[in-house]
Amino acid sequence: MSRVAYVNGCYLPLRYAVVNIEDRGYQLSDGVYEVCVVRGGRLIDEARHMRRLARSLGELSIRWPMEPSALAVVLREVVRRNRVRDGAVYLQITRGVAPRNHQFPPETVKPSVVVTARSVDIAAADKTASEGIAVVTTPDIRWKRVDIKTVSLIGNVLAKQKAKEVGAAEAWFVDDEGYVTEGASSNAWIVTADGVLVTRGANNAILRGVTRDVILDLLQKKGLRFEERRFTVSEAIESNEAFITSAGNLVMPVVRIDGKAIGSGRPGALSLELRRLFFTQADQSSLWWSPSSIADGPNLSDK
Ligand code: PLP
C-alpha cells in the first residue's frame, strides 16, 4: 500500500506529494511542526499538541492555515488513509509560497500545510526500551528560541549524526555553563540517588515536550518527588537512572552517557515503570476539539 500525504488541500500518494520550491519552509526554515502519537488509531494528547502548535504559530506570527477543527479532521483522515493503528502523525505548517525574501510575504500568502503518518513497530521499541539506549553529550549550539517547535533543526541534525557516529541513539545538548538542556529530539531526565526525578524547567532553553508534561502530571498524581531544575553532565553520570521523553520514544531508559554506565548499566525500574504508565495519564479521548479549547486553553509558557 502506498503511503498518502496531505499537501495543501489534497490527499496524494507520497511520490506525488511535493511542495513548491519557493515554499518558505524549504527556502528559509520558516515553519513549525508537531508530531502526535497514534495508538489504536487514535491521536494521543491531541489537545496539548494543538495548544503547543497554536503557541508556535503565534510566536512566529504565522496564521492558522485553516480552522483547528478542520485540521483535526485532516489529521484523522491521514491516519485513516495510511491505516496507521500504532504510529505517529506529522504536521508541518510553513509561512507559505512567495519569492525568496527574508521579510514576511504579504498577508494574502496562505500558509502551507503538509501532514503525513507512519506506523511504528511497538514490539521493537519495547525491546529497545528493555535494553536502554546510549547518549552522547554535545555543546548546545542552537538559537535561543528552541521553545518554539520550528522546522529549523540543523543543530539537532548535527547532534543526532554525532550520536550515530559513536553508536549512541540520542545526543544531549549541554549549555555554556555545563548543564544539560535537552536531547536532540527529546527531553532529558535523571533520577537522583534519593529517588528524585529531575528535568530542566521549561523556558527558552528547551522545547516543552508534551510527553514531559504528561510525565510531570503523572508524577504529581502518584506523589513521586520531582524537581524542574538544571543538572550537569557529571550529576547525570552519577545518577541512579536516566531517561528521555518524546512522542517518538515515549519514556526511553538511558544506560550510558558518554560511554559511562548509569546506575547498574541496565534500564532503571522507575524509567520502565513510567514507560508502562504513560498511557494511563495521556489523553486518549478523540473528541477534544472545539475552537474555544484552542483559543482559551492555557498558554504553554504559563505553567
Ligand atoms: N525536545 C526536542 C528538541 C524535540 O525535538 C522533542 C520532540 O521532537 C522533544 C523535546 C519532546 O517533545 P514531545 O514530548 O512533545 O515529543
PDB file of C-alpha atoms and ligand atoms in Angstrom:
ATOM      1  CA  MET A   1       0.000   0.000   0.000  1.00  0.00           C
ATOM      2  CA  SER A   2       1.373   3.404  -0.982  1.00  0.00           C
ATOM      3  CA  ARG A   3       1.566   5.952   1.817  1.00  0.00           C
ATOM      4  CA  VAL A   4      -0.646   9.014   1.493  1.00  0.00           C
ATOM      5  CA  ALA A   5       0.203  12.603   2.402  1.00  0.00           C
ATOM      6  CA  TYR A   6      -1.982  15.671   2.721  1.00  0.00           C
ATOM      7  CA  VAL A   7      -0.482  18.661   0.897  1.00  0.00           C
ATOM      8  CA  ASN A   8      -2.339  21.981   0.789  1.00  0.00           C
ATOM      9  CA  GLY A   9      -5.815  20.584   0.350  1.00  0.00           C
ATOM     10  CA  CYS A  10      -5.048  17.304  -1.496  1.00  0.00           C
ATOM     11  CA  TYR A  11      -4.519  13.734  -0.322  1.00  0.00           C
ATOM     12  CA  LEU A  12      -1.783  12.308  -2.548  1.00  0.00           C
ATOM     13  CA  PRO A  13       0.346   9.169  -2.849  1.00  0.00           C
ATOM     14  CA  LEU A  14       3.718  10.036  -1.307  1.00  0.00           C
ATOM     15  CA  ARG A  15       5.537  10.016  -4.665  1.00  0.00           C
ATOM     16  CA  TYR A  16       3.247  12.792  -5.961  1.00  0.00           C
ATOM     17  CA  ALA A  17       3.288  14.763  -2.722  1.00  0.00           C
ATOM     18  CA  VAL A  18       5.529  17.729  -3.487  1.00  0.00           C
ATOM     19  CA  VAL A  19       5.912  21.323  -2.361  1.00  0.00           C
ATOM     20  CA  ASN A  20       6.763  24.434  -4.347  1.00  0.00           C
ATOM     21  CA  ILE A  21      10.497  25.256  -4.415  1.00  0.00           C
ATOM     22  CA  GLU A  22       9.601  28.750  -3.245  1.00  0.00           C
ATOM     23  CA  ASP A  23       7.901  27.459  -0.132  1.00  0.00           C
ATOM     24  CA  ARG A  24       9.402  29.396   2.788  1.00  0.00           C
ATOM     25  CA  GLY A  25       9.761  26.186   4.749  1.00  0.00           C
ATOM     26  CA  TYR A  26      12.109  24.878   2.070  1.00  0.00           C
ATOM     27  CA  GLN A  27      13.938  28.159   1.444  1.00  0.00           C
ATOM     28  CA  LEU A  28      14.164  29.627   4.955  1.00  0.00           C
ATOM     29  CA  SER A  29      13.043  27.000   7.521  1.00  0.00           C
ATOM     30  CA  ASP A  30      10.158  29.381   8.091  1.00  0.00           C
ATOM     31  CA  GLY A  31       7.674  26.962   9.584  1.00  0.00           C
ATOM     32  CA  VAL A  32       6.599  24.887  12.548  1.00  0.00           C
ATOM     33  CA  TYR A  33       5.636  21.270  13.128  1.00  0.00           C
ATOM     34  CA  GLU A  34       4.080  18.791  15.527  1.00  0.00           C
ATOM     35  CA  VAL A  35       4.370  15.047  15.978  1.00  0.00           C
ATOM     36  CA  CYS A  36       1.500  13.296  17.715  1.00  0.00           C
ATOM     37  CA  VAL A  37       1.429   9.672  18.883  1.00  0.00           C
ATOM     38  CA  VAL A  38      -1.250   7.395  17.421  1.00  0.00           C
ATOM     39  CA  ARG A  39      -2.408   4.360  19.400  1.00  0.00           C
ATOM     40  CA  GLY A  40      -5.244   2.121  18.319  1.00  0.00           C
ATOM     41  CA  GLY A  41      -5.926   4.609  15.503  1.00  0.00           C
ATOM     42  CA  ARG A  42      -6.412   7.476  17.978  1.00  0.00           C
ATOM     43  CA  LEU A  43      -4.391  10.626  18.411  1.00  0.00           C
ATOM     44  CA  ILE A  44      -2.875  10.810  21.885  1.00  0.00           C
ATOM     45  CA  ASP A  45      -2.741  14.127  23.743  1.00  0.00           C
ATOM     46  CA  GLU A  46      -4.052  15.936  20.704  1.00  0.00           C
ATOM     47  CA  ALA A  47      -5.231  18.963  22.693  1.00  0.00           C
ATOM     48  CA  ARG A  48      -1.774  19.518  24.182  1.00  0.00           C
ATOM     49  CA  HIS A  49      -0.155  19.230  20.749  1.00  0.00           C
ATOM     50  CA  MET A  50      -2.658  21.672  19.259  1.00  0.00           C
ATOM     51  CA  ARG A  51      -2.080  24.157  22.060  1.00  0.00           C
ATOM     52  CA  ARG A  52       1.667  23.948  21.501  1.00  0.00           C
ATOM     53  CA  LEU A  53       1.101  24.378  17.773  1.00  0.00           C
ATOM     54  CA  ALA A  54      -1.017  27.454  18.471  1.00  0.00           C
ATOM     55  CA  ARG A  55       1.801  28.851  20.566  1.00  0.00           C
ATOM     56  CA  SER A  56       4.492  28.087  17.944  1.00  0.00           C
ATOM     57  CA  LEU A  57       2.398  29.735  15.227  1.00  0.00           C
ATOM     58  CA  GLY A  58       1.732  32.727  17.463  1.00  0.00           C
ATOM     59  CA  GLU A  59       5.401  33.220  18.372  1.00  0.00           C
ATOM     60  CA  LEU A  60       6.296  33.321  14.657  1.00  0.00           C
ATOM     61  CA  SER A  61       3.208  35.287  13.575  1.00  0.00           C
ATOM     62  CA  ILE A  62       2.150  32.552  11.165  1.00  0.00           C
ATOM     63  CA  ARG A  63      -1.613  32.358  10.862  1.00  0.00           C
ATOM     64  CA  TRP A  64      -3.626  29.143  11.121  1.00  0.00           C
ATOM     65  CA  PRO A  65      -3.966  27.718   7.609  1.00  0.00           C
ATOM     66  CA  MET A  66      -7.486  26.515   8.467  1.00  0.00           C
ATOM     67  CA  GLU A  67      -9.753  26.188  11.493  1.00  0.00           C
ATOM     68  CA  PRO A  68      -8.216  23.929  14.176  1.00  0.00           C
ATOM     69  CA  SER A  69     -11.286  21.701  13.944  1.00  0.00           C
ATOM     70  CA  ALA A  70     -10.715  21.279  10.167  1.00  0.00           C
ATOM     71  CA  LEU A  71      -7.073  20.445  10.835  1.00  0.00           C
ATOM     72  CA  ALA A  72      -8.230  17.818  13.321  1.00  0.00           C
ATOM     73  CA  VAL A  73     -10.256  16.219  10.535  1.00  0.00           C
ATOM     74  CA  VAL A  74      -7.233  16.223   8.187  1.00  0.00           C
ATOM     75  CA  LEU A  75      -5.031  14.581  10.830  1.00  0.00           C
ATOM     76  CA  ARG A  76      -7.576  11.803  11.327  1.00  0.00           C
ATOM     77  CA  GLU A  77      -8.026  11.339   7.606  1.00  0.00           C
ATOM     78  CA  VAL A  78      -4.273  10.956   7.022  1.00  0.00           C
ATOM     79  CA  VAL A  79      -4.091   8.413   9.845  1.00  0.00           C
ATOM     80  CA  ARG A  80      -7.048   6.550   8.351  1.00  0.00           C
ATOM     81  CA  ARG A  81      -5.789   6.600   4.761  1.00  0.00           C
ATOM     82  CA  ASN A  82      -2.410   5.263   5.878  1.00  0.00           C
ATOM     83  CA  ARG A  83      -4.090   2.601   8.022  1.00  0.00           C
ATOM     84  CA  VAL A  84      -1.991   3.597  10.995  1.00  0.00           C
ATOM     85  CA  ARG A  85      -3.110   1.908  14.194  1.00  0.00           C
ATOM     86  CA  ASP A  86       0.063   2.486  16.171  1.00  0.00           C
ATOM     87  CA  GLY A  87       2.450   5.153  14.991  1.00  0.00           C
ATOM     88  CA  ALA A  88       2.690   8.894  14.639  1.00  0.00           C
ATOM     89  CA  VAL A  89       1.163  11.706  12.643  1.00  0.00           C
ATOM     90  CA  TYR A  90       3.403  14.564  11.459  1.00  0.00           C
ATOM     91  CA  LEU A  91       2.081  18.038  10.731  1.00  0.00           C
ATOM     92  CA  GLN A  92       4.026  20.912   9.225  1.00  0.00           C
ATOM     93  CA  ILE A  93       2.844  24.462   8.626  1.00  0.00           C
ATOM     94  CA  THR A  94       5.037  26.998   6.840  1.00  0.00           C
ATOM     95  CA  ARG A  95       4.521  30.675   6.091  1.00  0.00           C
ATOM     96  CA  GLY A  96       3.680  29.728   2.506  1.00  0.00           C
ATOM     97  CA  VAL A  97       4.978  30.219  -1.006  1.00  0.00           C
ATOM     98  CA  ALA A  98       6.496  33.553  -2.054  1.00  0.00           C
ATOM     99  CA  PRO A  99       9.560  34.827  -3.946  1.00  0.00           C
ATOM    100  CA  ARG A 100      12.567  34.321  -1.675  1.00  0.00           C
ATOM    101  CA  ASN A 101      12.883  37.304   0.602  1.00  0.00           C
ATOM    102  CA  HIS A 102      13.621  37.383   4.314  1.00  0.00           C
ATOM    103  CA  GLN A 103      10.775  39.719   5.267  1.00  0.00           C
ATOM    104  CA  PHE A 104       7.301  38.238   5.717  1.00  0.00           C
ATOM    105  CA  PRO A 105       5.333  37.980   2.456  1.00  0.00           C
ATOM    106  CA  PRO A 106       2.030  39.879   2.029  1.00  0.00           C
ATOM    107  CA  GLU A 107      -0.933  38.810   4.185  1.00  0.00           C
ATOM    108  CA  THR A 108      -2.525  37.267   1.104  1.00  0.00           C
ATOM    109  CA  VAL A 109       0.063  34.453   1.046  1.00  0.00           C
ATOM    110  CA  LYS A 110      -1.558  31.358   2.532  1.00  0.00           C
ATOM    111  CA  PRO A 111       0.406  29.166   4.954  1.00  0.00           C
ATOM    112  CA  SER A 112       1.295  25.718   3.547  1.00  0.00           C
ATOM    113  CA  VAL A 113       0.243  22.518   5.270  1.00  0.00           C
ATOM    114  CA  VAL A 114       1.710  19.036   4.983  1.00  0.00           C
ATOM    115  CA  VAL A 115       0.512  16.031   7.002  1.00  0.00           C
ATOM    116  CA  THR A 116       1.993  12.526   6.916  1.00  0.00           C
ATOM    117  CA  ALA A 117       1.535   9.465   9.111  1.00  0.00           C
ATOM    118  CA  ARG A 118       3.512   6.302   9.657  1.00  0.00           C
ATOM    119  CA  SER A 119       3.276   3.122  11.670  1.00  0.00           C
ATOM    120  CA  VAL A 120       5.766   2.116  14.354  1.00  0.00           C
ATOM    121  CA  ASP A 121       6.819  -1.321  15.473  1.00  0.00           C
ATOM    122  CA  ILE A 122       5.792  -1.250  19.134  1.00  0.00           C
ATOM    123  CA  ALA A 123       7.474  -4.571  19.910  1.00  0.00           C
ATOM    124  CA  ALA A 124      10.806  -3.313  18.519  1.00  0.00           C
ATOM    125  CA  ALA A 125      10.514  -0.078  20.531  1.00  0.00           C
ATOM    126  CA  ASP A 126       9.724  -2.039  23.708  1.00  0.00           C
ATOM    127  CA  LYS A 127      12.751  -4.266  23.069  1.00  0.00           C
ATOM    128  CA  THR A 128      14.965  -1.170  22.742  1.00  0.00           C
ATOM    129  CA  ALA A 129      13.474   0.130  25.998  1.00  0.00           C
ATOM    130  CA  SER A 130      14.238  -3.153  27.760  1.00  0.00           C
ATOM    131  CA  GLU A 131      17.894  -2.691  26.822  1.00  0.00           C
ATOM    132  CA  GLY A 132      18.136   1.094  27.141  1.00  0.00           C
ATOM    133  CA  ILE A 133      19.984   3.497  24.886  1.00  0.00           C
ATOM    134  CA  ALA A 134      23.320   5.290  24.911  1.00  0.00           C
ATOM    135  CA  VAL A 135      23.563   9.072  24.861  1.00  0.00           C
ATOM    136  CA  VAL A 136      26.440  11.334  23.884  1.00  0.00           C
ATOM    137  CA  THR A 137      26.766  14.940  25.051  1.00  0.00           C
ATOM    138  CA  THR A 138      27.435  17.840  22.709  1.00  0.00           C
ATOM    139  CA  PRO A 139      27.568  21.651  23.049  1.00  0.00           C
ATOM    140  CA  ASP A 140      24.193  23.327  22.581  1.00  0.00           C
ATOM    141  CA  ILE A 141      24.908  25.483  19.537  1.00  0.00           C
ATOM    142  CA  ARG A 142      21.251  26.186  18.714  1.00  0.00           C
ATOM    143  CA  TRP A 143      19.438  29.516  18.620  1.00  0.00           C
ATOM    144  CA  LYS A 144      17.842  30.987  21.740  1.00  0.00           C
ATOM    145  CA  ARG A 145      14.209  30.168  20.937  1.00  0.00           C
ATOM    146  CA  VAL A 146      14.223  26.377  20.873  1.00  0.00           C
ATOM    147  CA  ASP A 147      10.978  26.553  22.883  1.00  0.00           C
ATOM    148  CA  ILE A 148       9.278  27.130  19.507  1.00  0.00           C
ATOM    149  CA  LYS A 149       8.822  23.886  17.578  1.00  0.00           C
ATOM    150  CA  THR A 150      10.260  25.174  14.301  1.00  0.00           C
ATOM    151  CA  VAL A 151      11.471  23.120  11.373  1.00  0.00           C
ATOM    152  CA  SER A 152      14.888  24.820  11.767  1.00  0.00           C
ATOM    153  CA  LEU A 153      16.585  21.723  13.113  1.00  0.00           C
ATOM    154  CA  ILE A 154      20.142  21.868  11.782  1.00  0.00           C
ATOM    155  CA  GLY A 155      21.682  21.960  15.284  1.00  0.00           C
ATOM    156  CA  ASN A 156      19.591  18.920  16.206  1.00  0.00           C
ATOM    157  CA  VAL A 157      20.524  17.178  12.947  1.00  0.00           C
ATOM    158  CA  LEU A 158      24.258  17.620  13.577  1.00  0.00           C
ATOM    159  CA  ALA A 159      23.911  16.414  17.174  1.00  0.00           C
ATOM    160  CA  LYS A 160      21.950  13.335  16.170  1.00  0.00           C
ATOM    161  CA  GLN A 161      24.522  12.492  13.496  1.00  0.00           C
ATOM    162  CA  LYS A 162      27.314  12.824  16.053  1.00  0.00           C
ATOM    163  CA  ALA A 163      25.417  10.389  18.274  1.00  0.00           C
ATOM    164  CA  LYS A 164      25.047   7.926  15.427  1.00  0.00           C
ATOM    165  CA  GLU A 165      28.741   8.081  14.612  1.00  0.00           C
ATOM    166  CA  VAL A 166      29.677   6.983  18.149  1.00  0.00           C
ATOM    167  CA  GLY A 167      26.964   4.318  18.356  1.00  0.00           C
ATOM    168  CA  ALA A 168      24.572   6.331  20.534  1.00  0.00           C
ATOM    169  CA  ALA A 169      20.848   6.772  19.913  1.00  0.00           C
ATOM    170  CA  GLU A 170      20.497  10.307  21.252  1.00  0.00           C
ATOM    171  CA  ALA A 171      22.592  13.416  21.904  1.00  0.00           C
ATOM    172  CA  TRP A 172      22.151  15.589  24.982  1.00  0.00           C
ATOM    173  CA  PHE A 173      22.839  19.268  24.468  1.00  0.00           C
ATOM    174  CA  VAL A 174      24.965  20.967  27.115  1.00  0.00           C
ATOM    175  CA  ASP A 175      24.793  24.732  27.651  1.00  0.00           C
ATOM    176  CA  ASP A 176      27.769  27.088  28.171  1.00  0.00           C
ATOM    177  CA  GLU A 177      27.624  26.528  31.944  1.00  0.00           C
ATOM    178  CA  GLY A 178      27.840  22.726  31.682  1.00  0.00           C
ATOM    179  CA  TYR A 179      24.150  21.997  32.262  1.00  0.00           C
ATOM    180  CA  VAL A 180      22.149  19.608  30.109  1.00  0.00           C
ATOM    181  CA  THR A 181      19.382  21.386  28.219  1.00  0.00           C
ATOM    182  CA  GLU A 182      17.600  18.573  26.350  1.00  0.00           C
ATOM    183  CA  GLY A 183      18.032  15.829  23.776  1.00  0.00           C
ATOM    184  CA  ALA A 184      18.297  16.405  20.031  1.00  0.00           C
ATOM    185  CA  SER A 185      14.711  15.160  19.729  1.00  0.00           C
ATOM    186  CA  SER A 186      13.657  14.558  23.333  1.00  0.00           C
ATOM    187  CA  ASN A 187      13.670  15.955  26.861  1.00  0.00           C
ATOM    188  CA  ALA A 188      16.311  14.748  29.310  1.00  0.00           C
ATOM    189  CA  TRP A 189      15.661  13.320  32.783  1.00  0.00           C
ATOM    190  CA  ILE A 190      17.629  11.812  35.652  1.00  0.00           C
ATOM    191  CA  VAL A 191      16.699  10.113  38.918  1.00  0.00           C
ATOM    192  CA  THR A 192      18.945  11.138  41.818  1.00  0.00           C
ATOM    193  CA  ALA A 193      20.330   8.766  44.466  1.00  0.00           C
ATOM    194  CA  ASP A 194      17.450   9.986  46.712  1.00  0.00           C
ATOM    195  CA  GLY A 195      14.898   8.941  44.102  1.00  0.00           C
ATOM    196  CA  VAL A 196      14.023  12.476  42.984  1.00  0.00           C
ATOM    197  CA  LEU A 197      13.159  12.841  39.303  1.00  0.00           C
ATOM    198  CA  VAL A 198      14.809  15.851  37.705  1.00  0.00           C
ATOM    199  CA  THR A 199      14.226  17.549  34.363  1.00  0.00           C
ATOM    200  CA  ARG A 200      15.090  21.039  33.218  1.00  0.00           C
ATOM    201  CA  GLY A 201      12.468  23.730  33.774  1.00  0.00           C
ATOM    202  CA  ALA A 202      10.573  24.814  30.674  1.00  0.00           C
ATOM    203  CA  ASN A 203      11.912  28.111  29.391  1.00  0.00           C
ATOM    204  CA  ASN A 204      13.514  29.263  26.135  1.00  0.00           C
ATOM    205  CA  ALA A 205      16.346  26.726  26.517  1.00  0.00           C
ATOM    206  CA  ILE A 206      14.212  23.645  25.817  1.00  0.00           C
ATOM    207  CA  LEU A 207      11.218  22.553  23.851  1.00  0.00           C
ATOM    208  CA  ARG A 208       8.463  21.915  26.359  1.00  0.00           C
ATOM    209  CA  GLY A 209       7.688  18.329  25.427  1.00  0.00           C
ATOM    210  CA  VAL A 210       4.128  17.098  25.560  1.00  0.00           C
ATOM    211  CA  THR A 211       5.456  13.763  26.844  1.00  0.00           C
ATOM    212  CA  ARG A 212       7.433  15.646  29.508  1.00  0.00           C
ATOM    213  CA  ASP A 213       4.245  17.380  30.656  1.00  0.00           C
ATOM    214  CA  VAL A 214       2.288  14.117  30.719  1.00  0.00           C
ATOM    215  CA  ILE A 215       5.004  12.522  32.866  1.00  0.00           C
ATOM    216  CA  LEU A 216       5.101  15.535  35.214  1.00  0.00           C
ATOM    217  CA  ASP A 217       1.330  15.219  35.691  1.00  0.00           C
ATOM    218  CA  LEU A 218       1.774  11.516  36.355  1.00  0.00           C
ATOM    219  CA  LEU A 219       4.476  12.149  38.970  1.00  0.00           C
ATOM    220  CA  GLN A 220       2.229  14.670  40.674  1.00  0.00           C
ATOM    221  CA  LYS A 221      -0.682  12.261  40.676  1.00  0.00           C
ATOM    222  CA  LYS A 222       1.441   9.420  42.063  1.00  0.00           C
ATOM    223  CA  GLY A 223       3.012  11.660  44.688  1.00  0.00           C
ATOM    224  CA  LEU A 224       6.513  10.984  43.357  1.00  0.00           C
ATOM    225  CA  ARG A 225       9.155  13.587  44.142  1.00  0.00           C
ATOM    226  CA  PHE A 226      10.384  15.660  41.224  1.00  0.00           C
ATOM    227  CA  GLU A 227      12.232  18.884  40.559  1.00  0.00           C
ATOM    228  CA  GLU A 228      12.244  21.064  37.464  1.00  0.00           C
ATOM    229  CA  ARG A 229      15.824  22.297  37.544  1.00  0.00           C
ATOM    230  CA  ARG A 230      19.103  22.165  35.681  1.00  0.00           C
ATOM    231  CA  PHE A 231      21.536  19.265  36.109  1.00  0.00           C
ATOM    232  CA  THR A 232      25.111  18.886  34.940  1.00  0.00           C
ATOM    233  CA  VAL A 233      26.573  16.068  32.870  1.00  0.00           C
ATOM    234  CA  SER A 234      28.509  14.769  35.909  1.00  0.00           C
ATOM    235  CA  GLU A 235      25.343  14.745  38.030  1.00  0.00           C
ATOM    236  CA  ALA A 236      23.669  12.753  35.256  1.00  0.00           C
ATOM    237  CA  ILE A 237      26.531  10.260  35.073  1.00  0.00           C
ATOM    238  CA  GLU A 238      26.400   9.761  38.844  1.00  0.00           C
ATOM    239  CA  SER A 239      22.611   9.481  38.937  1.00  0.00           C
ATOM    240  CA  ASN A 240      20.636   6.302  39.644  1.00  0.00           C
ATOM    241  CA  GLU A 241      18.719   6.368  36.389  1.00  0.00           C
ATOM    242  CA  ALA A 242      18.376   8.470  33.300  1.00  0.00           C
ATOM    243  CA  PHE A 243      15.805   8.549  30.538  1.00  0.00           C
ATOM    244  CA  ILE A 244      14.439  10.624  27.693  1.00  0.00           C
ATOM    245  CA  THR A 245      10.863  11.508  26.815  1.00  0.00           C
ATOM    246  CA  SER A 246       9.349  12.294  23.418  1.00  0.00           C
ATOM    247  CA  ALA A 247       6.327  11.411  21.327  1.00  0.00           C
ATOM    248  CA  GLY A 248       8.598   9.166  19.265  1.00  0.00           C
ATOM    249  CA  ASN A 249      10.139   7.294  22.186  1.00  0.00           C
ATOM    250  CA  LEU A 250       7.619   7.866  24.997  1.00  0.00           C
ATOM    251  CA  VAL A 251       9.834   7.081  28.021  1.00  0.00           C
ATOM    252  CA  MET A 252      13.144   5.564  26.917  1.00  0.00           C
ATOM    253  CA  PRO A 253      15.747   4.486  29.510  1.00  0.00           C
ATOM    254  CA  VAL A 254      19.302   5.785  29.067  1.00  0.00           C
ATOM    255  CA  VAL A 255      22.001   3.354  30.240  1.00  0.00           C
ATOM    256  CA  ARG A 256      25.186   5.111  29.088  1.00  0.00           C
ATOM    257  CA  ILE A 257      26.215   8.748  28.844  1.00  0.00           C
ATOM    258  CA  ASP A 258      29.471   9.467  27.014  1.00  0.00           C
ATOM    259  CA  GLY A 259      30.382   5.791  27.374  1.00  0.00           C
ATOM    260  CA  LYS A 260      29.858   5.727  31.163  1.00  0.00           C
ATOM    261  CA  ALA A 261      27.288   3.381  32.681  1.00  0.00           C
ATOM    262  CA  ILE A 262      24.354   4.937  34.545  1.00  0.00           C
ATOM    263  CA  GLY A 263      23.394   3.159  37.775  1.00  0.00           C
ATOM    264  CA  SER A 264      23.622  -0.578  37.219  1.00  0.00           C
ATOM    265  CA  GLY A 265      24.083  -0.067  33.480  1.00  0.00           C
ATOM    266  CA  ARG A 266      20.599  -1.502  32.946  1.00  0.00           C
ATOM    267  CA  PRO A 267      17.323   0.407  32.408  1.00  0.00           C
ATOM    268  CA  GLY A 268      16.112   1.812  35.736  1.00  0.00           C
ATOM    269  CA  ALA A 269      12.984   0.427  37.397  1.00  0.00           C
ATOM    270  CA  LEU A 270      11.359   3.861  37.662  1.00  0.00           C
ATOM    271  CA  SER A 271      12.037   4.663  33.992  1.00  0.00           C
ATOM    272  CA  LEU A 272      10.449   1.395  32.900  1.00  0.00           C
ATOM    273  CA  GLU A 273       7.501   1.913  35.239  1.00  0.00           C
ATOM    274  CA  LEU A 274       6.865   5.405  33.824  1.00  0.00           C
ATOM    275  CA  ARG A 275       7.044   3.977  30.314  1.00  0.00           C
ATOM    276  CA  ARG A 276       4.442   1.418  31.324  1.00  0.00           C
ATOM    277  CA  LEU A 277       2.236   4.047  32.950  1.00  0.00           C
ATOM    278  CA  PHE A 278       2.464   6.700  30.218  1.00  0.00           C
ATOM    279  CA  PHE A 279      -0.870   5.894  28.634  1.00  0.00           C
ATOM    280  CA  THR A 280      -2.660   5.947  31.988  1.00  0.00           C
ATOM    281  CA  GLN A 281      -2.040   9.704  32.111  1.00  0.00           C
ATOM    282  CA  ALA A 282      -2.065  10.525  28.385  1.00  0.00           C
ATOM    283  CA  ASP A 283      -5.339  11.814  26.989  1.00  0.00           C
ATOM    284  CA  GLN A 284      -6.762   9.231  24.614  1.00  0.00           C
ATOM    285  CA  SER A 285     -10.122  10.877  24.093  1.00  0.00           C
ATOM    286  CA  SER A 286     -10.753  11.580  20.444  1.00  0.00           C
ATOM    287  CA  LEU A 287     -13.199  14.483  20.679  1.00  0.00           C
ATOM    288  CA  TRP A 288     -11.087  17.143  22.278  1.00  0.00           C
ATOM    289  CA  TRP A 289     -11.566  19.965  19.946  1.00  0.00           C
ATOM    290  CA  SER A 290     -13.696  22.987  19.898  1.00  0.00           C
ATOM    291  CA  PRO A 291     -12.454  26.347  18.653  1.00  0.00           C
ATOM    292  CA  SER A 292     -12.556  27.682  22.226  1.00  0.00           C
ATOM    293  CA  SER A 293     -10.326  24.892  23.589  1.00  0.00           C
ATOM    294  CA  ILE A 294      -7.500  26.238  21.434  1.00  0.00           C
ATOM    295  CA  ALA A 295      -8.220  29.933  21.789  1.00  0.00           C
ATOM    296  CA  ASP A 296      -8.820  29.855  25.547  1.00  0.00           C
ATOM    297  CA  GLY A 297      -6.534  26.994  26.518  1.00  0.00           C
ATOM    298  CA  PRO A 298      -3.663  27.647  28.892  1.00  0.00           C
ATOM    299  CA  ASN A 299      -0.724  29.385  27.317  1.00  0.00           C
ATOM    300  CA  LEU A 300       2.058  26.788  27.329  1.00  0.00           C
ATOM    301  CA  SER A 301       4.515  29.245  28.772  1.00  0.00           C
ATOM    302  CA  ASP A 302       2.268  29.848  31.799  1.00  0.00           C
ATOM    303  CA  LYS A 303       2.848  26.603  33.622  1.00  0.00           C
TER     304      LYS A 303
HETATM  305  N1  PLP B   1      12.943  18.425  22.585  1.00  0.00           N
HETATM  306  C1  PLP B   1      13.173  18.388  21.266  1.00  0.00           C
HETATM  307  C2  PLP B   1      14.322  19.170  20.692  1.00  0.00           C
HETATM  308  C3  PLP B   1      12.351  17.617  20.420  1.00  0.00           C
HETATM  309  O1  PLP B   1      12.575  17.598  19.095  1.00  0.00           O
HETATM  310  C4  PLP B   1      11.296  16.874  21.004  1.00  0.00           C
HETATM  311  C5  PLP B   1      10.412  16.059  20.158  1.00  0.00           C
HETATM  312  O2  PLP B   1      10.532  16.002  18.961  1.00  0.00           O
HETATM  313  C6  PLP B   1      11.103  16.933  22.385  1.00  0.00           C
HETATM  314  C7  PLP B   1      11.940  17.727  23.147  1.00  0.00           C
HETATM  315  C8  PLP B   1       9.984  16.160  23.040  1.00  0.00           C
HETATM  316  O3  PLP B   1       8.741  16.707  22.736  1.00  0.00           O
HETATM  317  P1  PLP B   1       7.422  15.794  22.699  1.00  0.00           P
HETATM  318  O4  PLP B   1       7.395  15.060  24.006  1.00  0.00           O
HETATM  319  O5  PLP B   1       6.316  16.762  22.571  1.00  0.00           O
HETATM  320  O6  PLP B   1       7.571  14.879  21.544  1.00  0.00           O
END
